PDB file of C-alpha atoms in Angstrom:
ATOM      1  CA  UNK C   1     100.219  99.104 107.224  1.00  0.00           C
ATOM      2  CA  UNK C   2      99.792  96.574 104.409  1.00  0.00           C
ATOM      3  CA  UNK C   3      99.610  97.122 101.134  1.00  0.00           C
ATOM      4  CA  UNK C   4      96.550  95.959  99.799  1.00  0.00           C
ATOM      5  CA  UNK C   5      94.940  96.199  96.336  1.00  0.00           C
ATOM      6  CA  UNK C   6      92.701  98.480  95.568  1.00  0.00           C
ATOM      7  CA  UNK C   7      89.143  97.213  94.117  1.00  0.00           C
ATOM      8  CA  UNK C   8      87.125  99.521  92.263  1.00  0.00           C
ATOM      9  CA  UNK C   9      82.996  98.158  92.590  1.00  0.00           C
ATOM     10  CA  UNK C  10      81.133  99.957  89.701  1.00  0.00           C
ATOM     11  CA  UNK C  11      77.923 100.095  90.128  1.00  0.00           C
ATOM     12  CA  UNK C  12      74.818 101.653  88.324  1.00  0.00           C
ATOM     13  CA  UNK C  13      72.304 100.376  90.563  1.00  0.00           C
ATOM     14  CA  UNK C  14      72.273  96.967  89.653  1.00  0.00           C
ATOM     15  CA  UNK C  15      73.352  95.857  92.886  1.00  0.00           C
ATOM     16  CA  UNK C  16      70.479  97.312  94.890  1.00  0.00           C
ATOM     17  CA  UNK C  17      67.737  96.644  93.001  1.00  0.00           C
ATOM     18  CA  UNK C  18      68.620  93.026  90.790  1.00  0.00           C
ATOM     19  CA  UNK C  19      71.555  91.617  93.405  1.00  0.00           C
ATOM     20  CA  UNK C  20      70.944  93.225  97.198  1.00  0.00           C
ATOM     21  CA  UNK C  21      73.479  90.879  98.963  1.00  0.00           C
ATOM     22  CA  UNK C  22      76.340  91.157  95.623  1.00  0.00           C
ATOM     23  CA  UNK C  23      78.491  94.378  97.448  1.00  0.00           C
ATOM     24  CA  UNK C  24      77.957  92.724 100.962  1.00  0.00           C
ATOM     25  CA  UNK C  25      79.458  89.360 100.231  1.00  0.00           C
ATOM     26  CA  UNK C  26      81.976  90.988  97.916  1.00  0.00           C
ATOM     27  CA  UNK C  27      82.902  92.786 100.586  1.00  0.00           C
ATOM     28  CA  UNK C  28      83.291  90.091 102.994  1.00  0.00           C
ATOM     29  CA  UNK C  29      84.978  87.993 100.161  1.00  0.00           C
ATOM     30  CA  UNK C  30      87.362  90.603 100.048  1.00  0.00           C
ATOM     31  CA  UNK C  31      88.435  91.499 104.134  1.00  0.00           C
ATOM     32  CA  UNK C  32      92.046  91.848 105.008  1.00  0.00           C
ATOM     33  CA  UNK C  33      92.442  90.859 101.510  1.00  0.00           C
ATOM     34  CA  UNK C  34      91.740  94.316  99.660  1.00  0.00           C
ATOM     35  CA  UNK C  35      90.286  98.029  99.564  1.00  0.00           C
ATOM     36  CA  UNK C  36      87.171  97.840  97.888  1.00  0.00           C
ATOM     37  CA  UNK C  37      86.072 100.914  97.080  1.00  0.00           C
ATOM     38  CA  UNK C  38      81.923 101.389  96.002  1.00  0.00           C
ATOM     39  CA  UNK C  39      81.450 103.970  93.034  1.00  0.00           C
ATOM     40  CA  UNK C  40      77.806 104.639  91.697  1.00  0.00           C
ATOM     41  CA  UNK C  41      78.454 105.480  88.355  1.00  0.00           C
ATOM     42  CA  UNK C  42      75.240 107.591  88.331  1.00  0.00           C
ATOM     43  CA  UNK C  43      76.506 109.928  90.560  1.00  0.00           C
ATOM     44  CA  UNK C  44      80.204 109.789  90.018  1.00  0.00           C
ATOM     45  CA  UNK C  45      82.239 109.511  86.553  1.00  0.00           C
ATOM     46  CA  UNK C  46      84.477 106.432  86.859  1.00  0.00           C
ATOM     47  CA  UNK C  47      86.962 109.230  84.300  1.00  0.00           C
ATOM     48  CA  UNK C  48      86.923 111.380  87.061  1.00  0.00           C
ATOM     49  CA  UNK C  49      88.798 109.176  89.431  1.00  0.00           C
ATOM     50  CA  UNK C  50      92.477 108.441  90.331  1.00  0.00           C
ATOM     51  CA  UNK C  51      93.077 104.961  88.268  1.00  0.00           C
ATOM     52  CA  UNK C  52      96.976 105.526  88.701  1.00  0.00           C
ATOM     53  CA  UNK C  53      95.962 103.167  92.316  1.00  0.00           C
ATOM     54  CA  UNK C  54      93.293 101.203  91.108  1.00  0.00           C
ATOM     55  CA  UNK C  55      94.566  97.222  90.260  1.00  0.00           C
ATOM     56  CA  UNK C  56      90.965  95.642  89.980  1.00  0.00           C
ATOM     57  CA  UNK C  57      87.344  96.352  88.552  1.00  0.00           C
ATOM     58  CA  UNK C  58      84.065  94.695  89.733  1.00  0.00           C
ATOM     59  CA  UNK C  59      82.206  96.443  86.274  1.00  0.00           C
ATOM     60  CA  UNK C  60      78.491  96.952  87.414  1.00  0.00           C
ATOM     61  CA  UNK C  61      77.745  99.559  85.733  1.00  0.00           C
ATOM     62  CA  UNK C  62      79.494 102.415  83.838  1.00  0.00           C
ATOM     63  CA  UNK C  63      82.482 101.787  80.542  1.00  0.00           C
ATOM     64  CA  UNK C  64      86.128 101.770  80.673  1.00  0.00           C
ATOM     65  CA  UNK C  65      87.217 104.042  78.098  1.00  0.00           C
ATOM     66  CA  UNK C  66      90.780 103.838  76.382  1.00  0.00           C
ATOM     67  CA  UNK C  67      91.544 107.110  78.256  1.00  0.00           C
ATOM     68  CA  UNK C  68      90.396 105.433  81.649  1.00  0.00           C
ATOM     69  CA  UNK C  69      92.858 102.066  80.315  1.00  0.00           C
ATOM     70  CA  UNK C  70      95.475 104.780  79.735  1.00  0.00           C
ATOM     71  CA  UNK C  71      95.556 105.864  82.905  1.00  0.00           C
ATOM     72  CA  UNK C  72      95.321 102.384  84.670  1.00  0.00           C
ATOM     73  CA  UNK C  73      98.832 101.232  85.162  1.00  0.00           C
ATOM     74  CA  UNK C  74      98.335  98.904  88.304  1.00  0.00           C
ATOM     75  CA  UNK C  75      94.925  97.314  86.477  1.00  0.00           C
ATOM     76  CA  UNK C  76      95.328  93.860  86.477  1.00  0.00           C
ATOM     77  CA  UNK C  77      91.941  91.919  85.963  1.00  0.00           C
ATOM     78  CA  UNK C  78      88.060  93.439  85.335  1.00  0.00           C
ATOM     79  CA  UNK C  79      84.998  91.110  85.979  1.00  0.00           C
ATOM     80  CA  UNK C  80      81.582  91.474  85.018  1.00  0.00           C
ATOM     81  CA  UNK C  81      78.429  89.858  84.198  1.00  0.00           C
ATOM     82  CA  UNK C  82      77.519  90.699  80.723  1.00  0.00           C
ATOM     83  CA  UNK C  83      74.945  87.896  79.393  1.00  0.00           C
ATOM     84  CA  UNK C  84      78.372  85.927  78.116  1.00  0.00           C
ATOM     85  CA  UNK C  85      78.625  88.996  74.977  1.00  0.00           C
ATOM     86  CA  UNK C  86      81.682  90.691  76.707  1.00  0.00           C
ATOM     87  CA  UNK C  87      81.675  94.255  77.840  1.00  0.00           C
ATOM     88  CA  UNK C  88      82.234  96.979  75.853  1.00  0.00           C
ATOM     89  CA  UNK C  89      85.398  97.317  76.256  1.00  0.00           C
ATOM     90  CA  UNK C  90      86.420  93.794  75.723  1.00  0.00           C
ATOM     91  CA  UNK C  91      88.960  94.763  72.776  1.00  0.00           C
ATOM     92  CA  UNK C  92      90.809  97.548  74.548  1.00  0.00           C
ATOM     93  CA  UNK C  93      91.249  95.128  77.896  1.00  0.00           C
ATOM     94  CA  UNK C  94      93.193  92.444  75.248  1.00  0.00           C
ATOM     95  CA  UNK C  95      95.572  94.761  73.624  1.00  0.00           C
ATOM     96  CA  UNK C  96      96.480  95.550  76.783  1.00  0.00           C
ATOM     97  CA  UNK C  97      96.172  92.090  78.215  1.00  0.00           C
ATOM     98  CA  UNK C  98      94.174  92.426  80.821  1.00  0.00           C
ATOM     99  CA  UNK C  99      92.267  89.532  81.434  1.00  0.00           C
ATOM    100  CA  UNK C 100      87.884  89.835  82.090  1.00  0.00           C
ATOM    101  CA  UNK C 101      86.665  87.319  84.274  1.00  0.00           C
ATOM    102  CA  UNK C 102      82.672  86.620  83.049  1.00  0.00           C
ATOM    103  CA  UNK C 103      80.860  86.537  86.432  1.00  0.00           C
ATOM    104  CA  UNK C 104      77.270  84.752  83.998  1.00  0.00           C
ATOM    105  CA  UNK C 105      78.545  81.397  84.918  1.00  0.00           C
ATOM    106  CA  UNK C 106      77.380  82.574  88.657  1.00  0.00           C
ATOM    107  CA  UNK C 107      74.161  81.829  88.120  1.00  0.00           C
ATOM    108  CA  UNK C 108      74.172  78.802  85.548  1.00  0.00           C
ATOM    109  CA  UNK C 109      72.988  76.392  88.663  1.00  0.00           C
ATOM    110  CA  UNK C 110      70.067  78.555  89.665  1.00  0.00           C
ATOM    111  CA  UNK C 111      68.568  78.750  86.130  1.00  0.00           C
ATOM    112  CA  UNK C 112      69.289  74.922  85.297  1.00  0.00           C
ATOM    113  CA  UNK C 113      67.251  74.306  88.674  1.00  0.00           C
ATOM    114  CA  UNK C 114      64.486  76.354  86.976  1.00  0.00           C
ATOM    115  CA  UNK C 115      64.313  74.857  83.821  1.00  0.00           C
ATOM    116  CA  UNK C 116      63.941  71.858  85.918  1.00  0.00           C
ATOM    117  CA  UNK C 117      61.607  72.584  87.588  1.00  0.00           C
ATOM    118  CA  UNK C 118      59.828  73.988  84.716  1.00  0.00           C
ATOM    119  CA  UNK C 119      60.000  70.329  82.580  1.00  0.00           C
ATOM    120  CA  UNK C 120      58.432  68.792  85.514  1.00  0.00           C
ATOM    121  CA  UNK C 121      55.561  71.196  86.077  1.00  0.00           C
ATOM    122  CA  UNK C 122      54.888  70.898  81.883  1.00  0.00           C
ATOM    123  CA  UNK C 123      55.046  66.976  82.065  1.00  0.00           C
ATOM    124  CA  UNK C 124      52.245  67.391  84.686  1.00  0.00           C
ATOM    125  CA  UNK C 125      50.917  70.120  83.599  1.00  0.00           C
ATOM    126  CA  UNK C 126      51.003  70.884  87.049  1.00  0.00           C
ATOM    127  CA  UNK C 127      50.313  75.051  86.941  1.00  0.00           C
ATOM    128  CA  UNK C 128      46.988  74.265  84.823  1.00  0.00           C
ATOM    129  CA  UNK C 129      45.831  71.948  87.837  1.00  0.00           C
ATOM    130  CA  UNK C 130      46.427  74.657  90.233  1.00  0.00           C
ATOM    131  CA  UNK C 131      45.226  77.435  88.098  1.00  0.00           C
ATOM    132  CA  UNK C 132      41.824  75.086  88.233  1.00  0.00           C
ATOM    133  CA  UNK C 133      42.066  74.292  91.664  1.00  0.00           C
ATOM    134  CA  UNK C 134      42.416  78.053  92.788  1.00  0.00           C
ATOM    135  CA  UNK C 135      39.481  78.936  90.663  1.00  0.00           C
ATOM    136  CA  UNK C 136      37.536  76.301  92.321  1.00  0.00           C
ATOM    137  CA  UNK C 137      37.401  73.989  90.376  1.00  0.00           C
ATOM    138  CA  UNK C 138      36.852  70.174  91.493  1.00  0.00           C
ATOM    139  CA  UNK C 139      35.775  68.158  88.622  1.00  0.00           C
ATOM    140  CA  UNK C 140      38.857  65.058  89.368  1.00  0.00           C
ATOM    141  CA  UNK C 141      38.360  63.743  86.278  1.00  0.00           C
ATOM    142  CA  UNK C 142      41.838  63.146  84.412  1.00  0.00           C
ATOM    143  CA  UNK C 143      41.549  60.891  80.710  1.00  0.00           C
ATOM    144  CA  UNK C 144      42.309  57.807  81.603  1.00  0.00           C
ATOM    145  CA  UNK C 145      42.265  58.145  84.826  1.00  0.00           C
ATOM    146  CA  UNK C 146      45.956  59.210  84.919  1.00  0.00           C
ATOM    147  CA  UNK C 147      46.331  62.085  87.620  1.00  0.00           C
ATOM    148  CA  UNK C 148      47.654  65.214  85.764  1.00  0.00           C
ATOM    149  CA  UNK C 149      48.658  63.497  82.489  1.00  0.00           C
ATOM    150  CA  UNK C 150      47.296  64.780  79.477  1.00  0.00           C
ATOM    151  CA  UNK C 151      47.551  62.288  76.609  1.00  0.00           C
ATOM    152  CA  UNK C 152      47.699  65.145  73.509  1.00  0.00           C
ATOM    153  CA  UNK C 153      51.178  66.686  74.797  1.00  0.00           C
ATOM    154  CA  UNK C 154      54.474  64.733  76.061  1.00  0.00           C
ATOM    155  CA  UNK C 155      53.811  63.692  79.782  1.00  0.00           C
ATOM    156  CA  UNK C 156      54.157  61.283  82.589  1.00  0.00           C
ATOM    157  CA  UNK C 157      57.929  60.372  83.512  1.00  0.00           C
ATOM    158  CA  UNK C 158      61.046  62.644  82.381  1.00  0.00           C
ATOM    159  CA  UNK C 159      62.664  59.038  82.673  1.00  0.00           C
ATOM    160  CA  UNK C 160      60.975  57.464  79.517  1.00  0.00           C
ATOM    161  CA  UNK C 161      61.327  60.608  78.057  1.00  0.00           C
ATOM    162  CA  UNK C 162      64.296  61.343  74.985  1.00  0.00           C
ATOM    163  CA  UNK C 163      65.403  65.007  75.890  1.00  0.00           C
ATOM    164  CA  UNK C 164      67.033  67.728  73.336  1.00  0.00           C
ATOM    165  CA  UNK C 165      69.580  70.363  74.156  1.00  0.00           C
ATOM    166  CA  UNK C 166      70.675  73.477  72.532  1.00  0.00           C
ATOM    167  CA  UNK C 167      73.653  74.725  74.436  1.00  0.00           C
ATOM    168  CA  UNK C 168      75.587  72.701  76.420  1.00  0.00           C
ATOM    169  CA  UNK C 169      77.064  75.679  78.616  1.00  0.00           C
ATOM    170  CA  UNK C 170      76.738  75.933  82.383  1.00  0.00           C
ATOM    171  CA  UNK C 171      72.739  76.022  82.229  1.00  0.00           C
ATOM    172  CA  UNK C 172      72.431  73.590  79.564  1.00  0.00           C
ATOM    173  CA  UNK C 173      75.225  70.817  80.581  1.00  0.00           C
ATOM    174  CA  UNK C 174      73.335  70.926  83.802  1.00  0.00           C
ATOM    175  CA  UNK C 175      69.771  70.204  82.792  1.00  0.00           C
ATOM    176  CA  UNK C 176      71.087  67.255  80.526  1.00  0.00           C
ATOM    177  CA  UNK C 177      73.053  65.995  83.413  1.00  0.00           C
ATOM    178  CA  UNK C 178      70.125  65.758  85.717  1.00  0.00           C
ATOM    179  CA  UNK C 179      67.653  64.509  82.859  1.00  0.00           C
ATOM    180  CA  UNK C 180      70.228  61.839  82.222  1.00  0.00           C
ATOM    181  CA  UNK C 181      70.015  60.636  86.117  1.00  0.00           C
ATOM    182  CA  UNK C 182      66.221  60.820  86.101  1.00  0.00           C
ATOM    183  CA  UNK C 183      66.790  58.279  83.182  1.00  0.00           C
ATOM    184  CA  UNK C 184      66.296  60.219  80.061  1.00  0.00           C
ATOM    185  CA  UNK C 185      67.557  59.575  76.984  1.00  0.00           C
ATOM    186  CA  UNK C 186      69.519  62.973  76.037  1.00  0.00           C
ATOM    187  CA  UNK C 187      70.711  64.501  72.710  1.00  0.00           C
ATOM    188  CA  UNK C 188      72.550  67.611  72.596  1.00  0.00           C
ATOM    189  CA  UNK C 189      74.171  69.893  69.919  1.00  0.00           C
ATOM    190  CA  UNK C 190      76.663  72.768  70.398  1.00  0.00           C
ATOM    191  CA  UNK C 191      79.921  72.947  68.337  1.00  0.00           C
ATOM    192  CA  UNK C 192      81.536  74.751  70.622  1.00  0.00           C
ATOM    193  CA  UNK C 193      81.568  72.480  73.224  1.00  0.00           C
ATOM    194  CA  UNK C 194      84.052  70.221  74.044  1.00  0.00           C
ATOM    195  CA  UNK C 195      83.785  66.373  74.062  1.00  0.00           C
ATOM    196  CA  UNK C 196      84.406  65.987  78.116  1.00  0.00           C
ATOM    197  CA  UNK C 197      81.204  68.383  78.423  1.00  0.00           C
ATOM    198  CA  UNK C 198      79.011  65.918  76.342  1.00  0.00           C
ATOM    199  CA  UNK C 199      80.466  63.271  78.697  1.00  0.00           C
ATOM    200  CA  UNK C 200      79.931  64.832  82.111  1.00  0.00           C
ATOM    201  CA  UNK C 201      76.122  65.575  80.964  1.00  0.00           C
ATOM    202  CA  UNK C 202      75.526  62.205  79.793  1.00  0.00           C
ATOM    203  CA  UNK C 203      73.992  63.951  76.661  1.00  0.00           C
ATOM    204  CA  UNK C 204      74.602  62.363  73.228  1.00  0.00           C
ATOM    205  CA  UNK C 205      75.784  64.910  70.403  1.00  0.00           C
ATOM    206  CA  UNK C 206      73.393  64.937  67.728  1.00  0.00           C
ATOM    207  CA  UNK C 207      73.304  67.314  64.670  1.00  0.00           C
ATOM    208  CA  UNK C 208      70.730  70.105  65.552  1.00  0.00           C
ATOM    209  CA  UNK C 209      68.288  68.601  62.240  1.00  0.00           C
ATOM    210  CA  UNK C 210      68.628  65.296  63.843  1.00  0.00           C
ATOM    211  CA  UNK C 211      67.834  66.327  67.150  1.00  0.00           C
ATOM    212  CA  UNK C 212      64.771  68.181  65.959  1.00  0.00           C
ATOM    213  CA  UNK C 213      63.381  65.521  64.622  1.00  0.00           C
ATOM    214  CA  UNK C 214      63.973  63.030  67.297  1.00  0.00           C
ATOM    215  CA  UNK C 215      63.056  64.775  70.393  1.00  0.00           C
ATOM    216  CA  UNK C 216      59.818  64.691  73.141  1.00  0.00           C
ATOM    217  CA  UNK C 217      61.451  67.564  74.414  1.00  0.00           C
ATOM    218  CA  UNK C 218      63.381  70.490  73.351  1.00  0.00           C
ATOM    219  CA  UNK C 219      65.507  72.857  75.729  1.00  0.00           C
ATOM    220  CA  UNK C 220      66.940  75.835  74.759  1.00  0.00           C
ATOM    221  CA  UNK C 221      69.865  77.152  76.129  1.00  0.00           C
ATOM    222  CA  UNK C 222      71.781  79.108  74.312  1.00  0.00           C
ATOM    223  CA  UNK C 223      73.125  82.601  75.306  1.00  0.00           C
ATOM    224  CA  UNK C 224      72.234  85.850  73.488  1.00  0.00           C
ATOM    225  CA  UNK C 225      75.247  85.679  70.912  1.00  0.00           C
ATOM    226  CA  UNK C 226      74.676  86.979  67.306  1.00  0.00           C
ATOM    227  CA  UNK C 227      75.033  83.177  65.457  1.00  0.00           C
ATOM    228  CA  UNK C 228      72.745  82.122  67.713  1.00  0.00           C
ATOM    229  CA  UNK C 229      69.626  83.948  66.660  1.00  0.00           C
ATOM    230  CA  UNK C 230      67.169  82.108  65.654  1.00  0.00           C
ATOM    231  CA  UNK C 231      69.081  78.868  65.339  1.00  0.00           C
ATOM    232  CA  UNK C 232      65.597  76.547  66.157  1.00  0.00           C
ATOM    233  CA  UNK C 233      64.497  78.632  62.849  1.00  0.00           C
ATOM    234  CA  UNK C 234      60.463  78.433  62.228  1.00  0.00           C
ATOM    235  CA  UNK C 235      61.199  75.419  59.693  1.00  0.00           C
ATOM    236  CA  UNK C 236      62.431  73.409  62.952  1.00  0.00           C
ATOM    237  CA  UNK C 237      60.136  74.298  64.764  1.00  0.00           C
ATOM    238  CA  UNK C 238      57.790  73.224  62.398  1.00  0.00           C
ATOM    239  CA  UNK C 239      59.162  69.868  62.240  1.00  0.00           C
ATOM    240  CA  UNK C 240      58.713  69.124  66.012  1.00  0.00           C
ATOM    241  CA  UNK C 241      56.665  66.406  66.875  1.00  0.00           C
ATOM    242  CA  UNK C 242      53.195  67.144  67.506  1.00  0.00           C
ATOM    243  CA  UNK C 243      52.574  67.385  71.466  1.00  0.00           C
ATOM    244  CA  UNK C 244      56.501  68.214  72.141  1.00  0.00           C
ATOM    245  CA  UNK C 245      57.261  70.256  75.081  1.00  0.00           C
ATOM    246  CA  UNK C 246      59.651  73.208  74.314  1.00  0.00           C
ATOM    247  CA  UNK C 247      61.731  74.817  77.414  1.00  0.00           C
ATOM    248  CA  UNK C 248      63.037  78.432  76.547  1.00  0.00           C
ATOM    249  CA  UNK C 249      65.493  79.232  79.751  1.00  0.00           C
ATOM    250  CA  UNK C 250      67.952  82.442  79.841  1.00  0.00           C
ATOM    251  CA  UNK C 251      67.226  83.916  76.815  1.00  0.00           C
ATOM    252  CA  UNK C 252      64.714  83.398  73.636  1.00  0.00           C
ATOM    253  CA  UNK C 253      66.064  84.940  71.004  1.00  0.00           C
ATOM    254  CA  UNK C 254      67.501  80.822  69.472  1.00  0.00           C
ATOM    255  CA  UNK C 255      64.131  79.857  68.478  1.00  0.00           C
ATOM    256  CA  UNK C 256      61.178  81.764  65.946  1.00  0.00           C
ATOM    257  CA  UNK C 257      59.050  82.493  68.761  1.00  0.00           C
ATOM    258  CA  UNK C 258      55.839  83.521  66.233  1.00  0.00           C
ATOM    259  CA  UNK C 259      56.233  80.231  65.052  1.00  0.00           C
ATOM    260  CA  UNK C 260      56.746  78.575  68.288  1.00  0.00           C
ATOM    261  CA  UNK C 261      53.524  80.710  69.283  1.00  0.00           C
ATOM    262  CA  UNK C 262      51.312  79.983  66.163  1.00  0.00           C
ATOM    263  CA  UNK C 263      52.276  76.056  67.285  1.00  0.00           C
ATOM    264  CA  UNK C 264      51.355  76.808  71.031  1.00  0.00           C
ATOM    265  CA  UNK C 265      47.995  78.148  69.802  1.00  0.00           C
ATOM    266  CA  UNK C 266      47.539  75.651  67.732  1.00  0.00           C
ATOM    267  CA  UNK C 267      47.681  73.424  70.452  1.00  0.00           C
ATOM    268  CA  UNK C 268      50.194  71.492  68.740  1.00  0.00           C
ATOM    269  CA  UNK C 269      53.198  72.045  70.960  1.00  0.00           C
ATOM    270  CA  UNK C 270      53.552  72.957  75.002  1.00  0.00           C
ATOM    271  CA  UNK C 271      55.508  75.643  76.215  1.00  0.00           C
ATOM    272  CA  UNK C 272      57.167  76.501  79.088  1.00  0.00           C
ATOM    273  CA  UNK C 273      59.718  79.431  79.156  1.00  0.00           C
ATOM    274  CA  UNK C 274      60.703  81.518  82.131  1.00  0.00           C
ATOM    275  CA  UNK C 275      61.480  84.330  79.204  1.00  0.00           C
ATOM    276  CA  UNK C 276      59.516  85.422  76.409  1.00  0.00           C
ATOM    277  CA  UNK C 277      61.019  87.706  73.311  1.00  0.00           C
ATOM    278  CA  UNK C 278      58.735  90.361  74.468  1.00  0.00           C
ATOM    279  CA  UNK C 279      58.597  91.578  78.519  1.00  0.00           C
ATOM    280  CA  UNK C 280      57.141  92.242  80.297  1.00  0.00           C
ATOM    281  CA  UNK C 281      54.212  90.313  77.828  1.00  0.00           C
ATOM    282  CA  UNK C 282      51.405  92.515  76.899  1.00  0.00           C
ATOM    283  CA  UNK C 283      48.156  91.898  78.271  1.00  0.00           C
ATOM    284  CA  UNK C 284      46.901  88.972  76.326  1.00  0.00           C
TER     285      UNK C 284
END
């Protein structure tokens, strides 16, 4: 019989309820390849089991402990998704070099695709029209005659449209890529990015001031990492152009959102966000 790895899945319930199809293709990923072997944390304690023959982790749910690491001779690699902050038990893993593999990138192309979607629908203000239409409302009149385009905020064509981005990571590199094609003009700012990322976007790096100041629209995309918070600080905000649109994908916590909300209310600036810094929101 061959010798295959063993593959510890550790799961808290995550995979049921947020990713139904995750142990299934890992599975299949895995066939004549490896033992995986499916542990619900909430029933089981992962320092309970045998990690003399475990060589892998799929971390779901559940820590590794330096005791557990102790015990884990054959462990070669642990992967996870974590929100790009590292698990828990990122230190212990390097002393011991082991290397974690940070399974967020995963879903960088489905969120891009959102926020997408999202600058499109705000240029058009496209979930206001159907909001109206669904309440049955029929009154076609647009100002000036322009179908959907409303002349207080940023609208019409993404194409004539100069495009800001905080983060250039998997999300963010995307969205300027695509805003770039569509014929945008797109500044970006993230220090830790390297030059070949600005290139492959098409995004121009700008100091995050001069980007402020210079945008039509501002996307945030920035993962939740301490020096992040709050980097669009309530004085930036402030200094966006009246009728800017301001896209808040992933995560929220890189911009003051009471000031971006005082400015929404205001009906100064346009937001569209597919996450808010409280949720679910309260009613109202």
């Amino acid at each position: 019989m061959t010798d295959y790895p063993l593959v510890l899945l550790a799961d808290s319930g995550a995979l049921e309820t947020e990713w139904p199809y995750t142990r299934e293709r890992f599975e299949q990923r895995f066939k004549n390849r490896a033992i995986v072997e499916h542990v619900d944390v909430r029933q089981i304690v992962l320092a309970n089991l045998d990690w003399s023959a475990i060589d892998a982790v799929a971390l779901f749910g559940g820590e590794l402990t330096s005791d557990i690491l102790g015990r884990a001779k054959r462990l070669k690699v642990v992967g996870g998704v974590t929100d790009v902050v590292g698990p828990s038990c990122f230190d212990l893993l390097s002393e011991k070099k082991i290397p974690f593999v940070e399974g967020t990138q995963a879903w960088g192309q489905s969120v891009a695709e959102c926020g997408l979607g999202l600058i499109l629908c705000a240029l058009r203000k496209l979930p206001h029209w159907h909001r109206r239409l669904a309440d049955g409302d029929f009154d076609w009149q647009y100002p000036f005659a322009q179908f959907c385009d409303d002349p207080n905020f940023t609208n019409g064509e993404l194409g004539t449209k100069t495009v800001g981005v905080i983060g250039l990571g998997q999300i963010g590199s995307r969205i300027a890529r695509w805003c770039t094609a569509l014929g945008a003009t797109v500044l970006a700012y993230d220090p830790y990015a390297p030059n070949d990322r600005f290139d492959w976007s098409g995004a121009t790096s700008q100091e995050i001031d001069t980007l402020v100041n210079n945008v039509e629209i501002l996307v945030i995309a920035v993962p939740p990492t301490p020096s992040a918070h709050n980097l669009v600080d309530a004085k930036r905000v402030m200094r966006l152009a009246k009728g800017s649109i301001v896209l808040t994908i992933t995560r929220a916590h890189a911009i003051d959102v009471d000031a971006l909300r005082e400015r929404v209310f205001a009906n100064e600036l346009l937001w569209a966000s597919d996450v808010y810094d409280v949720e679910p929101l309260p009613a109202g």
